[in-house]
Amino acid sequence: MVTGLYAAILGLWLVLLSFRVIALRGNPLFSFLAFGKDGEETLDRAIRAHGNLIEYAPIKLFLLFFLEQQGASVAMLHALGGSFLLGRVMHGFCFAFMKRSMPLRIGGMVLTLTSVLAASLLLLV
């Protein structure tokens, strides 16, 4: 199942983003992920990266699942899932691990929204 593959990979990415937030909150177990801490802004950005993934991933996984159930090609599912995953990693990395990167931020959102829009439109036709 293609949807299951993307759910698993996104789940792993969510865990890494969660560990980053935990580390920035001062947990010594995850201190190796607390690099680059520069006050509350770093923590706020990591929390936003984590939250943003949680906001977008469920709807995308539902869309992929429904497309898969309707018999969409494996290539189409991987194109939609892969572009979404790349977009979420780009955006999440920008927010959770960097101070700023407009190419990652904008590129990540373009890939995310284009993938969601394409999957939504495919379900309507």
Coordinates of C-alpha atoms in Angstrom, one line a residue:
M1 CA 0.0 0.0 0.0
V2 CA 1.5 3.3 -1.1
T3 CA -0.4 5.3 1.4
G4 CA 1.0 3.2 4.2
L5 CA 4.5 3.9 3.1
Y6 CA 4.0 7.7 3.2
A7 CA 2.2 7.4 6.5
A8 CA 5.2 5.6 8.0
I9 CA 7.8 8.0 6.6
L10 CA 5.7 11.1 7.7
G11 CA 5.4 9.4 11.1
L12 CA 9.1 9.1 11.4
W13 CA 9.6 12.7 10.4
L14 CA 7.0 13.7 13.0
V15 CA 8.9 11.8 15.7
L16 CA 12.2 13.6 14.7
L17 CA 10.4 17.0 14.9
S18 CA 8.9 16.0 18.3
F19 CA 12.4 15.1 19.6
R20 CA 13.7 18.4 18.4
V21 CA 11.0 20.3 20.4
I22 CA 11.6 18.1 23.5
A23 CA 15.4 18.8 23.2
L24 CA 14.8 22.6 22.9
R25 CA 12.6 22.4 26.0
G26 CA 15.7 21.2 27.9
N27 CA 15.4 17.4 28.1
P28 CA 18.9 16.0 28.4
L29 CA 18.0 12.7 26.7
F30 CA 17.7 14.6 23.4
S31 CA 20.3 17.3 24.0
F32 CA 22.1 16.2 20.8
L33 CA 19.1 17.8 18.9
A34 CA 19.3 21.1 20.9
F35 CA 22.0 22.7 18.7
G36 CA 21.4 26.2 17.4
K37 CA 19.3 27.2 20.4
D38 CA 19.0 31.0 20.4
G39 CA 16.3 31.8 22.8
E40 CA 12.5 31.3 22.6
E41 CA 12.4 32.0 18.8
T42 CA 14.2 28.6 18.1
L43 CA 11.7 26.7 20.2
D44 CA 8.8 28.6 18.7
R45 CA 10.0 27.7 15.2
A46 CA 10.5 24.1 16.1
I47 CA 7.0 23.9 17.6
R48 CA 5.6 25.5 14.4
A49 CA 7.4 23.0 12.2
H50 CA 5.9 20.2 14.3
G51 CA 2.4 21.7 14.3
N52 CA 2.4 22.5 10.6
L53 CA 3.2 18.8 9.8
I54 CA 0.3 17.7 12.0
E55 CA -2.0 20.1 10.3
Y56 CA -1.3 19.0 6.7
A57 CA -0.3 15.3 6.9
P58 CA -3.8 13.9 7.9
I59 CA -5.7 15.4 5.0
K60 CA -2.9 14.4 2.5
L61 CA -3.0 10.8 3.8
F62 CA -6.7 10.7 3.5
L63 CA -6.5 12.0 -0.1
L64 CA -3.8 9.4 -1.0
F65 CA -5.9 6.6 0.6
F66 CA -9.0 7.5 -1.4
L67 CA -7.0 7.8 -4.6
E68 CA -5.4 4.5 -4.0
Q69 CA -8.8 2.9 -3.3
Q70 CA -10.2 4.3 -6.5
G71 CA -7.4 2.6 -8.4
A72 CA -5.0 5.5 -9.1
S73 CA -1.7 4.4 -10.6
V74 CA 1.2 3.6 -8.4
A75 CA 3.3 6.2 -10.3
M76 CA 0.6 8.9 -9.6
L77 CA 0.4 8.0 -5.9
H78 CA 4.2 8.2 -5.6
A79 CA 4.3 11.5 -7.4
L80 CA 1.7 13.0 -5.1
G81 CA 3.1 11.4 -2.0
G82 CA 6.7 12.1 -2.8
S83 CA 6.1 15.7 -3.6
F84 CA 4.2 16.2 -0.4
L85 CA 6.8 14.4 1.6
L86 CA 9.6 16.5 0.1
G87 CA 7.6 19.7 0.7
R88 CA 7.0 18.8 4.4
V89 CA 10.7 17.9 4.9
M90 CA 11.8 21.1 3.3
H91 CA 9.4 23.3 5.3
G92 CA 10.0 21.4 8.5
F93 CA 13.8 21.5 8.2
C94 CA 13.6 25.2 7.5
F95 CA 11.6 25.9 10.7
A96 CA 12.9 23.3 13.1
F97 CA 16.6 23.4 12.3
M98 CA 17.5 26.7 10.7
K99 CA 17.0 30.4 11.4
R100 CA 15.7 31.2 8.0
S101 CA 15.6 29.8 4.4
M102 CA 13.1 31.3 2.1
P103 CA 13.8 28.8 -0.7
L104 CA 13.1 25.9 1.7
R105 CA 10.0 27.6 3.2
I106 CA 8.4 28.7 0.0
G107 CA 9.4 25.6 -2.0
G108 CA 8.1 23.4 0.8
M109 CA 4.8 25.1 0.9
V110 CA 4.5 25.1 -2.9
L111 CA 5.1 21.4 -3.1
T112 CA 2.8 20.7 -0.2
L113 CA -0.1 22.8 -1.5
T114 CA 0.3 21.7 -5.1
S115 CA 0.2 18.1 -4.0
V116 CA -2.9 18.6 -1.9
L117 CA -4.6 20.5 -4.6
A118 CA -3.7 17.9 -7.3
A119 CA -4.9 15.0 -5.2
S120 CA -8.2 16.9 -4.4
L121 CA -8.9 17.7 -8.0
L122 CA -8.1 14.1 -9.1
L123 CA -10.7 12.8 -6.6
L124 CA -13.3 15.2 -8.1
V125 CA -12.9 14.0 -11.7

